[in-house]
Structures are given as structure tokens and as C-alpha cells.
Short mmCIF file of C-alpha atoms in Angstrom, two decimals:
data_model
loop_
_atom_site.label_atom_id
_atom_site.label_comp_id
_atom_site.label_asym_id
_atom_site.label_seq_id
_atom_site.Cartn_x
_atom_site.Cartn_y
_atom_site.Cartn_z
CA MET A 133 -10.59 -27.26 8.66
CA LYS A 134 -10.28 -27.22 11.97
CA LYS A 135 -7.29 -29.32 12.24
CA LEU A 136 -4.97 -29.38 9.55
CA ALA A 137 -4.55 -33.01 8.40
CA LYS A 138 -2.50 -33.09 5.60
CA MET A 139 0.86 -30.94 3.92
CA ILE A 140 0.66 -29.83 1.18
CA SER A 141 3.64 -30.73 -1.03
CA ILE A 142 5.35 -29.16 -4.45
CA ALA A 143 3.02 -31.93 -6.57
CA THR A 144 -0.46 -30.95 -4.42
CA LEU A 145 -0.33 -27.95 -4.71
CA GLY A 146 1.17 -27.99 -9.20
CA ALA A 147 -2.46 -29.98 -9.69
CA CYS A 148 -4.01 -27.49 -7.50
CA ALA A 149 -6.27 -24.81 -9.22
CA PHE A 150 -7.37 -21.45 -7.97
CA SER A 151 -11.45 -21.31 -9.16
CA ALA A 152 -13.17 -18.32 -11.01
CA HIS A 153 -15.57 -16.67 -9.05
CA ALA A 154 -17.43 -13.91 -8.91
CA LEU A 155 -16.84 -12.33 -5.74
CA ASP A 156 -18.27 -9.53 -4.79
CA GLY A 157 -15.48 -6.85 -4.86
CA LYS A 158 -12.88 -4.52 -6.98
CA LEU A 159 -9.28 -4.92 -8.04
CA VAL A 160 -10.23 -8.67 -7.72
CA PRO A 161 -8.21 -10.67 -10.05
CA ASN A 162 -10.49 -13.80 -11.83
CA GLU A 163 -7.68 -16.58 -11.89
CA GLY A 164 -4.82 -17.01 -9.61
CA VAL A 165 -4.01 -15.26 -6.30
CA LEU A 166 -1.41 -12.52 -5.61
CA VAL A 167 1.82 -13.08 -4.71
CA SER A 168 3.34 -9.06 -2.32
CA VAL A 169 5.50 -8.21 -0.26
CA GLY A 170 5.79 -6.29 3.38
CA GLN A 171 6.13 -4.39 4.91
CA ASP A 172 8.92 -2.01 4.46
CA VAL A 173 11.21 -0.61 1.39
CA ASP A 174 13.76 -2.37 3.23
CA SER A 175 13.63 -5.34 3.41
CA VAL A 176 11.29 -5.61 0.11
CA ASN A 177 14.15 -4.18 -1.42
CA ASP A 178 16.52 -6.54 0.39
CA TYR A 179 13.74 -9.48 -0.66
CA SER A 180 13.86 -8.05 -4.54
CA SER A 181 17.57 -8.31 -4.83
CA ALA A 182 17.76 -12.00 -3.06
CA MET A 183 15.10 -13.37 -5.11
CA SER A 184 15.97 -11.86 -8.10
CA THR A 185 12.63 -10.93 -9.40
CA THR A 186 9.79 -7.88 -9.24
CA PRO A 187 7.14 -8.56 -6.59
CA ALA A 188 4.08 -8.27 -8.04
CA GLY A 189 2.62 -6.05 -4.85
CA VAL A 190 4.86 -4.35 -2.63
CA THR A 191 3.69 -3.32 0.78
CA ASN A 192 3.50 0.01 3.13
CA TYR A 193 2.41 2.24 5.77
CA VAL A 194 1.27 5.09 6.75
CA GLY A 195 -0.37 7.37 9.67
CA ILE A 196 -3.20 9.58 9.77
CA VAL A 197 -2.71 11.91 11.50
CA ASN A 198 0.63 13.28 9.84
CA LEU A 199 0.70 11.57 6.64
CA ASP A 200 4.09 10.25 7.82
CA GLY A 201 5.34 6.86 5.56
CA LEU A 202 3.60 8.85 2.42
CA ALA A 203 5.77 10.86 1.48
CA SER A 204 8.54 11.34 3.34
CA ASN A 205 10.65 8.51 5.65
CA ALA A 206 9.46 7.26 8.53
CA ASP A 207 10.06 4.76 10.65
CA ALA A 208 8.64 4.17 14.23
CA GLY A 209 11.41 1.09 14.51
CA ALA A 210 10.18 -1.23 12.40
CA GLY A 211 11.37 -0.47 9.42
CA ARG A 212 11.30 2.90 6.65
CA ASN A 213 7.92 3.99 5.35
CA ASN A 214 7.40 5.90 2.49
CA VAL A 215 4.98 4.83 0.95
CA VAL A 216 6.02 6.89 -2.68
CA GLU A 217 9.76 6.17 -2.66
CA LEU A 218 8.67 2.97 -2.67
CA ALA A 219 6.05 3.00 -5.92
CA ASN A 220 8.91 4.95 -7.55
CA LEU A 221 10.70 2.19 -6.73
CA TYR A 222 8.18 -0.67 -8.10
CA PRO A 223 6.66 1.03 -10.94
CA THR A 224 4.73 -1.45 -12.04
CA SER A 225 4.08 -3.22 -9.12
CA ALA A 226 0.25 -2.89 -7.33
CA LEU A 227 0.58 -1.39 -4.08
CA ILE A 228 -1.42 -2.37 -1.07
CA VAL A 229 -1.23 0.07 1.70
CA GLY A 230 -1.45 0.04 6.10
CA VAL A 231 -3.99 3.60 7.29
CA SER A 232 -3.05 3.50 10.88
CA MET A 233 -5.09 5.75 12.93
CA ASN A 234 -3.05 6.58 15.87
CA GLY A 235 -5.54 5.92 17.96
CA GLN A 236 -7.55 9.02 16.78
CA ILE A 237 -10.03 6.61 15.66
CA GLN A 238 -13.19 9.31 16.95
CA ASN A 239 -11.29 12.20 16.08
CA VAL A 240 -11.00 10.75 12.16
CA ALA A 241 -14.96 9.46 12.54
CA GLN A 242 -16.07 13.14 12.88
CA GLY A 243 -13.80 14.64 9.72
CA GLN A 244 -11.11 16.36 11.69
CA TYR A 245 -8.77 14.65 9.75
CA ASN A 246 -10.50 15.00 6.53
CA ALA A 247 -7.46 16.71 5.18
CA ASN A 248 -5.41 14.67 5.50
CA ILE A 249 -8.02 11.87 3.73
CA ASP A 250 -8.16 14.12 0.74
CA THR A 251 -4.37 14.60 0.37
CA LEU A 252 -3.79 10.34 0.74
CA ILE A 253 -6.37 8.99 -1.09
CA GLN A 254 -5.45 12.01 -4.12
CA THR A 255 -1.93 10.81 -3.78
CA LEU A 256 -2.73 6.79 -3.75
CA GLY A 257 -4.37 7.56 -6.95
CA GLU A 258 -2.85 9.52 -9.19
CA LEU A 259 0.23 6.80 -8.70
CA ASP A 260 -1.91 5.18 -11.36
CA ARG A 261 -1.52 1.03 -10.51
CA PRO A 262 -3.87 -1.30 -8.72
CA VAL A 263 -3.75 -0.09 -4.87
CA TYR A 264 -5.37 -2.25 -2.23
CA LEU A 265 -5.78 -0.01 1.02
CA ARG A 266 -6.18 -1.73 4.31
CA TRP A 267 -7.58 1.60 6.60
CA ALA A 268 -7.54 1.42 9.47
CA TYR A 269 -5.70 -2.28 9.29
CA GLU A 270 -7.12 -5.07 12.17
CA VAL A 271 -9.49 -3.23 13.14
CA ASP A 272 -10.33 -5.57 16.02
CA GLY A 273 -6.60 -5.43 17.51
CA PRO A 274 -7.52 -4.96 20.95
CA TRP A 275 -3.99 -2.42 20.77
CA ASN A 276 -5.13 0.00 17.85
CA GLY A 277 -7.19 1.60 20.80
CA HIS A 278 -10.55 1.49 18.36
CA ASN A 279 -14.17 1.31 19.43
CA THR A 280 -16.90 -0.29 16.91
CA GLU A 281 -19.10 2.97 16.19
CA ASP A 282 -16.17 5.07 14.75
CA LEU A 283 -14.11 2.09 13.11
CA LYS A 284 -17.86 2.12 10.76
CA GLN A 285 -18.23 4.96 10.58
CA SER A 286 -14.53 6.08 8.85
CA PHE A 287 -14.85 3.44 6.76
CA ARG A 288 -18.22 4.54 5.83
CA ASN A 289 -17.06 7.91 5.48
CA VAL A 290 -13.64 6.79 3.30
CA TYR A 291 -14.66 4.48 1.06
CA GLN A 292 -17.01 7.52 -0.16
CA ARG A 293 -14.90 9.76 -0.60
CA ILE A 294 -12.95 7.50 -3.11
CA ARG A 295 -15.45 7.60 -5.19
CA GLU A 296 -16.15 11.21 -4.79
CA LEU A 297 -12.45 12.73 -5.25
CA GLY A 298 -12.83 9.90 -8.94
CA TYR A 299 -10.62 7.26 -7.94
CA GLY A 300 -13.17 3.99 -7.29
CA ASP A 301 -11.27 2.55 -10.78
CA ASN A 302 -8.20 2.18 -8.06
CA ILE A 303 -8.36 2.33 -5.00
CA SER A 304 -9.83 -0.81 -3.30
CA MET A 305 -10.75 -1.41 0.34
CA ILE A 306 -9.99 -3.87 3.01
CA TRP A 307 -11.16 -4.42 5.40
CA GLN A 308 -8.88 -6.30 8.09
CA VAL A 309 -9.17 -8.14 11.28
CA ALA A 310 -5.83 -8.89 13.71
CA SER A 311 -7.24 -12.43 13.69
CA TYR A 312 -5.37 -12.69 17.13
CA CYS A 313 -5.73 -16.33 18.68
CA PRO A 314 -6.42 -14.47 22.10
CA THR A 315 -9.52 -12.54 21.01
CA ALA A 316 -13.26 -14.42 21.30
CA PRO A 317 -15.02 -15.68 18.22
CA GLY A 318 -17.62 -14.51 16.74
CA GLN A 319 -16.41 -10.39 17.18
CA LEU A 320 -16.22 -9.83 13.65
CA SER A 321 -20.08 -8.69 13.06
CA SER A 322 -19.63 -5.99 15.61
CA TRP A 323 -17.17 -3.86 13.16
CA TRP A 324 -18.10 -4.93 10.06
CA PRO A 325 -19.38 -1.88 8.51
CA GLY A 326 -21.07 -3.29 5.60
CA ASP A 327 -21.17 -5.50 2.60
CA ASP A 328 -21.39 -1.96 0.75
CA VAL A 329 -18.54 -0.16 1.92
CA VAL A 330 -15.90 -3.72 1.66
CA ASP A 331 -14.20 -4.64 -0.97
CA TRP A 332 -12.05 -7.17 0.61
CA VAL A 333 -11.95 -8.83 4.07
CA GLY A 334 -8.02 -9.34 4.76
CA LEU A 335 -6.75 -11.23 7.95
CA SER A 336 -3.28 -11.49 9.66
CA TYR A 337 -1.85 -14.81 9.41
CA PHE A 338 1.36 -15.09 12.06
CA ALA A 339 1.09 -18.23 14.55
CA PRO A 340 -2.66 -19.27 14.08
CA GLN A 341 -1.40 -22.43 15.18
CA ASP A 342 -2.16 -21.09 19.24
CA CYS A 343 -5.47 -21.90 18.31
CA ASN A 344 -5.34 -24.45 15.91
CA TRP A 345 -6.43 -21.74 13.21
CA ASP A 346 -9.80 -20.82 13.86
CA ARG A 347 -9.72 -17.92 13.76
CA VAL A 348 -7.66 -17.75 10.67
CA ASN A 349 -10.61 -20.06 9.54
CA GLU A 350 -13.45 -17.08 10.98
CA ALA A 351 -12.39 -14.72 8.69
CA ALA A 352 -12.40 -16.59 5.86
CA GLN A 353 -15.41 -17.67 6.65
CA TRP A 354 -16.64 -14.08 7.14
CA ALA A 355 -15.48 -13.14 3.45
CA ARG A 356 -16.77 -16.33 2.04
CA SER A 357 -19.94 -15.05 3.60
CA HIS A 358 -20.10 -12.30 2.36
CA ASN A 359 -19.35 -12.88 -1.03
CA LYS A 360 -15.93 -11.03 -0.52
CA PRO A 361 -12.53 -11.63 -1.91
CA LEU A 362 -10.42 -13.02 0.97
CA PHE A 363 -6.64 -11.20 1.39
CA ILE A 364 -4.27 -12.31 4.07
CA ASN A 365 -2.66 -9.04 4.72
CA GLU A 366 0.30 -9.43 6.96
CA SER A 367 1.41 -13.12 7.36
CA SER A 368 4.74 -14.52 8.71
CA PRO A 369 5.94 -17.05 10.76
CA GLN A 370 6.11 -16.25 14.24
CA ARG A 371 8.77 -16.80 16.75
CA TYR A 372 11.18 -18.61 14.25
CA GLN A 373 13.86 -17.40 13.34
CA LEU A 374 15.39 -18.94 10.16
CA ALA A 375 18.79 -17.41 10.06
CA ASP A 376 19.54 -18.81 12.65
CA ARG A 377 16.85 -22.26 12.99
CA THR A 378 14.92 -22.06 15.82
CA TYR A 379 11.63 -21.65 17.08
CA SER A 380 10.22 -20.86 20.42
CA SER A 381 7.13 -21.69 21.70
CA ASP A 382 7.22 -18.27 24.26
CA PRO A 383 5.55 -16.07 21.89
CA ALA A 384 6.38 -12.96 24.44
CA LYS A 385 9.89 -13.50 25.03
CA GLY A 386 11.26 -16.28 22.86
CA THR A 387 13.02 -18.34 25.40
CA ASN A 388 13.81 -22.20 25.74
CA ARG A 389 13.59 -21.59 21.58
CA GLN A 390 14.50 -24.98 20.30
CA SER A 391 17.21 -26.18 16.91
CA LYS A 392 15.43 -27.12 13.91
CA THR A 393 16.25 -28.04 10.46
CA GLU A 394 14.15 -26.24 7.36
CA GLN A 395 12.15 -29.15 6.58
CA GLN A 396 11.34 -28.64 9.41
CA ILE A 397 10.62 -25.20 9.21
CA TRP A 398 9.12 -26.11 6.36
CA SER A 399 7.13 -28.66 7.15
CA GLU A 400 5.93 -26.35 10.37
CA TRP A 401 4.93 -23.35 9.42
CA PHE A 402 5.53 -22.61 5.32
CA ALA A 403 3.35 -25.58 3.96
CA PRO A 404 -0.01 -24.93 6.89
CA TYR A 405 0.56 -21.52 5.13
CA PHE A 406 0.11 -22.58 1.88
CA GLN A 407 -2.62 -25.48 2.69
CA PHE A 408 -4.79 -22.19 4.37
CA MET A 409 -4.98 -21.26 0.82
CA GLU A 410 -5.77 -24.76 -1.07
CA ASP A 411 -8.77 -25.59 1.64
CA ASN A 412 -10.32 -21.65 0.99
CA LYS A 413 -9.12 -21.35 -2.57
CA ASP A 414 -12.57 -20.40 -3.59
CA ILE A 415 -12.14 -16.70 -1.94
CA LEU A 416 -8.42 -16.52 -1.99
CA LYS A 417 -7.45 -13.89 -4.02
CA GLY A 418 -4.02 -11.89 -2.62
CA PHE A 419 -1.14 -12.74 0.12
CA THR A 420 1.70 -10.17 1.69
CA TYR A 421 4.63 -11.58 3.45
CA ILE A 422 6.47 -10.07 6.12
CA ASN A 423 10.18 -10.96 4.73
CA ALA A 424 11.86 -9.28 7.07
CA ASP A 425 14.48 -9.16 9.94
CA TRP A 426 11.77 -8.64 12.34
CA ASP A 427 15.16 -8.80 15.17
CA SER A 428 17.06 -6.21 14.03
CA GLN A 429 13.93 -3.78 13.76
CA TRP A 430 14.24 -2.03 17.77
CA ARG A 431 10.33 -1.96 17.94
CA TRP A 432 10.80 -6.22 17.80
CA ALA A 433 14.01 -6.55 18.90
CA ALA A 434 15.28 -8.19 22.49
CA PRO A 435 14.08 -7.16 25.89
CA TYR A 436 10.96 -7.67 23.13
CA ASN A 437 8.31 -5.09 24.48
CA GLU A 438 6.13 -6.32 21.82
CA GLY A 439 6.24 -9.33 21.49
CA TYR A 440 8.74 -11.50 19.86
CA TRP A 441 8.82 -12.09 16.24
CA GLY A 442 12.33 -13.50 15.23
CA ASP A 443 13.29 -13.63 11.16
CA SER A 444 11.85 -14.09 8.85
CA ARG A 445 13.59 -13.80 5.38
CA VAL A 446 13.49 -16.99 3.29
CA GLN A 447 16.12 -15.98 1.40
CA VAL A 448 18.62 -16.98 4.12
CA LEU A 449 18.38 -20.57 4.43
CA PRO A 450 18.77 -21.93 0.84
CA TYR A 451 15.56 -24.72 0.80
CA ILE A 452 12.91 -22.47 1.98
CA LYS A 453 14.27 -20.21 -0.57
CA GLN A 454 14.29 -22.99 -3.36
CA GLN A 455 11.23 -24.74 -1.77
CA TRP A 456 9.87 -20.84 -2.21
CA GLN A 457 10.79 -19.80 -5.69
CA ASP A 458 9.10 -23.49 -6.80
CA THR A 459 5.81 -23.19 -4.78
CA LEU A 460 5.41 -20.18 -6.27
CA GLU A 461 6.01 -21.06 -9.60
CA ASN A 462 2.73 -22.49 -10.15
CA PRO A 463 1.02 -20.73 -12.72
CA LYS A 464 -1.89 -20.26 -10.02
CA PHE A 465 0.41 -17.28 -8.30
CA ILE A 466 0.41 -14.09 -10.00
CA ASN A 467 3.92 -12.92 -9.43
CA HIS A 468 5.33 -9.30 -11.80
CA SER A 469 4.58 -9.59 -15.15
CA SER A 470 3.74 -7.24 -17.89
CA ASP A 471 0.38 -7.56 -18.10
CA LEU A 472 -0.07 -8.20 -14.34
CA PHE A 473 -2.64 -4.64 -13.86
CA ALA A 474 -4.91 -5.84 -16.01
CA LYS A 475 -5.75 -9.68 -13.99
CA LEU A 476 -5.61 -7.52 -11.37
CA GLY A 477 -8.68 -5.73 -13.29
CA TYR A 478 -7.47 -2.84 -14.01
CA VAL A 479 -6.44 0.01 -16.96
CA ALA A 480 -3.41 1.78 -16.98
CA ASP A 481 -4.06 5.72 -17.03
CA GLY A 482 -0.91 5.27 -18.46
CA GLY A 483 -1.29 7.87 -22.21
CA ASP A 484 -2.82 10.17 -20.33
CA ASN A 485 -1.53 10.74 -16.45
CA GLY A 486 2.01 10.28 -17.59
CA GLY A 487 0.74 11.57 -21.00
CA ASP A 488 -0.46 15.17 -19.83
CA ASN A 489 2.34 15.94 -17.15
CA GLY A 490 5.74 14.43 -20.18
CA GLY A 491 4.06 14.32 -22.98
CA ASP A 492 0.83 15.94 -23.71
CA ASN A 493 1.27 19.08 -21.76
CA GLY A 494 5.25 19.17 -22.81
CA GLY A 495 3.89 19.17 -26.52
CA ASP A 496 0.90 21.80 -25.98
CA ASN A 497 3.38 24.61 -23.83
CA GLY A 498 5.96 23.28 -26.10
CA GLY A 499 4.44 23.87 -29.05
CA ASP A 500 0.37 24.60 -29.17
CA ASN A 501 1.16 27.39 -26.93
CA GLY A 502 4.24 28.19 -27.92
CA GLY A 503 2.38 28.84 -31.71
CA ASP A 504 -0.79 30.38 -29.53
CA ASN A 505 1.37 32.93 -27.80
CA GLY A 506 2.08 34.27 -30.99
CA GLY A 507 5.94 34.60 -30.47
CA THR A 508 4.61 37.70 -28.31
CA GLU A 509 7.41 38.53 -24.54
CA PRO A 510 6.34 36.18 -21.77
CA PRO A 511 4.23 38.30 -18.14
CA GLU A 512 6.82 40.26 -16.34
CA ASN A 513 5.94 38.13 -13.19
CA CYS A 514 6.89 34.57 -15.38
CA GLN A 515 10.88 35.78 -13.75
CA ASP A 516 9.49 33.90 -9.94
CA ASP A 517 9.91 30.86 -9.38
CA PHE A 518 7.27 29.06 -8.30
CA ASN A 519 4.30 29.91 -11.08
CA PHE A 520 1.84 28.85 -13.79
CA ASN A 521 1.65 27.65 -16.65
CA TYR A 522 -2.09 27.53 -19.07
CA VAL A 523 -2.75 24.32 -20.70
CA SER A 524 -6.00 25.12 -21.08
CA ASP A 525 -8.94 26.81 -19.86
CA GLN A 526 -10.07 24.28 -17.79
CA GLU A 527 -6.97 23.13 -17.14
CA ILE A 528 -3.72 24.94 -14.96
CA GLU A 529 0.27 23.90 -14.65
CA VAL A 530 1.08 24.51 -11.29
CA TYR A 531 5.37 25.03 -11.17
CA HIS A 532 8.78 25.48 -8.95
CA VAL A 533 11.94 25.59 -10.25
CA ASP A 534 14.28 23.17 -8.15
CA LYS A 535 16.44 25.02 -5.94
CA GLY A 536 18.98 21.61 -5.65
CA TRP A 537 16.75 20.22 -2.73
CA SER A 538 17.49 17.08 -1.71
CA ALA A 539 13.71 16.80 -2.27
CA GLY A 540 13.07 12.95 -1.24
CA TRP A 541 9.72 14.01 -1.63
CA ASN A 542 7.29 16.67 -3.50
CA TYR A 543 4.00 18.16 -2.59
CA VAL A 544 2.10 20.33 -5.38
CA CYS A 545 -0.78 22.15 -4.80
CA LEU A 546 -3.88 24.07 -5.61
CA ASN A 547 -6.71 26.00 -3.56
CA ASP A 548 -5.01 23.18 -0.59
CA TYR A 549 -5.38 19.92 -2.55
CA CYS A 550 -2.43 18.89 -3.14
CA LEU A 551 -0.79 15.98 -5.13
CA PRO A 552 3.22 14.77 -5.81
CA GLY A 553 4.94 16.67 -8.26
CA ASN A 554 6.54 16.32 -11.78
CA LYS A 555 10.22 17.46 -12.04
CA SER A 556 10.51 18.07 -15.60
CA ASN A 557 12.77 20.59 -18.00
CA GLY A 558 14.13 21.41 -14.25
CA ALA A 559 10.79 21.77 -12.44
CA PHE A 560 8.52 20.05 -10.16
CA ARG A 561 4.92 20.52 -12.03
CA LYS A 562 1.45 19.45 -12.08
CA THR A 563 -1.47 20.09 -13.78
CA PHE A 564 -5.37 20.41 -12.25
CA ASN A 565 -8.56 21.42 -12.92
CA ALA A 566 -8.87 24.99 -12.37
CA VAL A 567 -10.85 27.49 -14.20
CA LEU A 568 -9.67 31.24 -16.56
CA GLY A 569 -9.94 33.98 -14.71
CA GLN A 570 -10.54 32.99 -11.32
CA ASP A 571 -8.01 33.20 -8.17
CA TYR A 572 -6.59 30.80 -6.37
CA LYS A 573 -3.90 29.87 -3.63
CA LEU A 574 -1.23 27.96 -5.32
CA THR A 575 1.82 25.34 -2.70
CA PHE A 576 4.94 24.28 -2.95
CA LYS A 577 6.41 21.60 -0.49
CA VAL A 578 9.74 19.85 -0.46
CA GLU A 579 12.06 17.79 1.44
CA ASP A 580 15.58 20.29 1.94
CA ARG A 581 17.67 17.55 4.52
CA TYR A 582 19.88 20.05 3.20
CA GLY A 583 18.42 23.72 4.70
CA GLN A 584 15.83 23.44 7.69
CA GLY A 585 14.29 19.48 6.58
CA GLN A 586 11.33 20.89 4.13
CA GLN A 587 10.11 23.74 2.87
CA ILE A 588 6.84 25.16 2.07
CA LEU A 589 5.64 28.39 0.22
CA ASP A 590 2.41 29.83 -0.68
CA ARG A 591 0.99 32.74 -3.18
CA ASN A 592 -2.31 34.34 -4.29
CA ILE A 593 -2.57 34.69 -8.61
CA THR A 594 -6.19 34.53 -11.38
CA PHE A 595 -5.02 31.62 -14.05
CA THR A 596 -4.75 33.68 -16.95
CA THR A 597 -3.20 31.81 -20.46
CA GLN A 598 0.09 32.84 -18.92
CA VAL A 599 2.83 30.45 -20.14
CA CYS A 600 5.90 30.41 -18.60
CA ASN A 601 8.58 27.87 -17.86
#
């Protein structure tokens, strides 16, 4: 497809089949294309409300240096990120997470942020759903300041660490290129970390017409040649202002805006977008549409220091909204459903994870352990608000009583292995593997907007058979 010769229609798309193909990757649907929406919490919420739908996939971002946006609010001018909040808002949706290197790719590759990488992997893995990890997204984007060798090394490190921590079935790794028109062709091989550590090839799709679709086609062909599934990880009709029905050919400042009808906007950007999917139906298995009023976010707003983006909200124009909904009704698109995770090749832990923290432990502590302890008086140190419960000789539950914190996020940690806590019976709790009789360091971290911003508490314990709370 050097030049798009035809514009796809709803009727044509309805007859098309995204054929099953044995691709080499993780969490790849056998049939169909995963539909996901991004890219900030509030834009996703607005889309879900306006379209009266739960997205099958939701997208957000994290910075590796401080893990900003993972379990706390982070807004660098492009909308609010909070992955854990988004996951809680959409508990039955797949999660697509972009991880920024924050200009520190060399230090990341050399291991300086390994603890953060572990926390990231553990947090995402414990969310009990398919997670698509866009590590160092837009790997070749010049604005990211990556270099090829450190990028490839960091990719291999993270891929291996996901498996060492036991989350190989939960987290799929995406190698996403920028598909940026000014980029010279033939550069992808220098950024490729290897078939053995890449689950998906990703690309960005904004204004591919600027280079006759050459860069997105190159990325698609790269995926095909490596037998990898393709994910459109970022897409938006750049330079279109849907609410105003305008388009600018000026990518820098958005000058000389031209009036457009809704039908023109659809035929100029959306129809080629879905045609690209059809042309690559042998490998195309997922897409993320960024449904946002870019102009209202200060990073992208006038005077457009980072280029002119516009307004891509499909719900603001009746014709666009209807066309969008009609197109996605094609059964070959994977929308939200009760069997979504199964379609994506993921078997939810469900009863195990949810049960361990909310069911089994509740039963064990309230019943079995209560019986095992035979009504003995609890130890004196059970009076502490920050403590632990014996679950078994190999499991410990760490908890902290809720003190009325805002608690937009919290982490419960054992020897600096930190996971988001689950609140039950007036306390934040998490169960870890442990060895009876061993010494451990407990840490609890919680957002405290009403006090000091956050609270971080530590204590050292010896794991005994005590059951306190």
C-alpha cells in the first residue's frame, strides 16, 4: 500500500475478516482486533461516558525514574496518569501501559532503576489482567533521547525480569516505533532487541499521509517479517480540530486552518485509518485511539511548543460518532465482553489472587487460624497498627490500620518488595511468601493529601504464628 487507492466503507469493512494467523507473541487474540482507548485517565472516562461503553482496553503512562503515574497522579501537561486508579475504574479491561525512560536510558540499562522496574512489574502483574507493556515507547523517536545499545539492553533486562518474577503470562512486551515521517527509512534493525524478547511490534499513527504512509507500512512489514502481531499503540487525527471542524497542514503551529465537513474528516483520516487495519489484517491485532481534546492540555496547547495536535474526541461530532460506533460493531473488533480476557489468551487468577486477599485469608484468619490459636490471648505486640498475621508457614499477611488518609494510592512492602494493598476490615493488607522464623523489614507507604503528602512507615519483625487483625 504505497498509496491508499480506496477509502473503506462500513459495508466493505463489515465483509472483511481479520484472519486467524499463528503469530509469535504473548496475549495475542486468535481472531479479531483489540479496541483500546487513551491516553489519560480523564479522557478515557469522558469517552466511556459519552459513548456509553466500557473500553476493552485502556491506556496510561508511567515514568521509570520516580514511577510517577503508577499509583499516584502525574500530569506533565498531557493529561492525568494513574495506572492503578485506571485499573480500578476498569477492572475487566485490558491495560496498555507506556513506560518513559525520562531521558535516563543509559542508567536504566546499567541497573540504576532495577528496584523501580521490579515494583512496576509486580504492581502490573498483581492487577490480574492482560497487560501490554510499551517499554521505552517510540523507541526511535528523537525526542526520547534513546541510544540503540542501551535501549536493546534495557528491553532484554525487563523481558527477563518479568519472567523471573513470575509474570510472563500476565505481561506482554511491545516494541513500539514512532513511525515518524521525518525519520529515514531502514533504521528499524538497529533498534531491534531480538525476536526472543519482543511479543508485539507497535507503531504510532498520527499523520502518515505526510510521507505517503511509508513509515507505518515499514513498521507493519517489519512485524510481518518477524511473525509478530502488530499493535497501533498511539493514533489520533493530528491537526484536525473535530469540535471546530477544521484541519491545518501546519504541524508546527496549526496555522491557516481549513473548514471541513464531518464527512470530509471521516474520509480523509478515519477511513484510511481503518483501511490500514484491513490491509494488514494478517498481523494487526490491536489499536489504541487517543480520544482527547489535545488543545485543552497545556503541553499541547498554544503556542504549540510541541507541535499542533488539535481535538480528536469522536463524540463531539454526531456523524463521526455514529460512523465510529458503526465501524466498531463489526464482530472482528474485540470490544468489552464477559469473555474478553479469554479472547486475549489470558486466564485470570480471579479466585486465587482475589481469594487469597479477600476470601481465603479472610476465611483462614477468621476461621482456621482462629481455631488453630484455640482462643489464646493475642500477643502484646498485636496492639500495633502496623503489623502482620500468620497465614501459613510460607505466607505472611502485612497490614496497616487505616488512619483516615486520602489513600489515593498505597503500597505494602516486605523487604522492599512493594505491592498495592487491598483495603478490608479497616486496614490495608497484602500477603507475601515468607519463611516462618525469619526476620523481615515491613514498609507501608500511603498518599496523605490531608497531612504531609505521603506517609512512609517501617518496622522490623520476626515472622511468628501471631494472628492480630
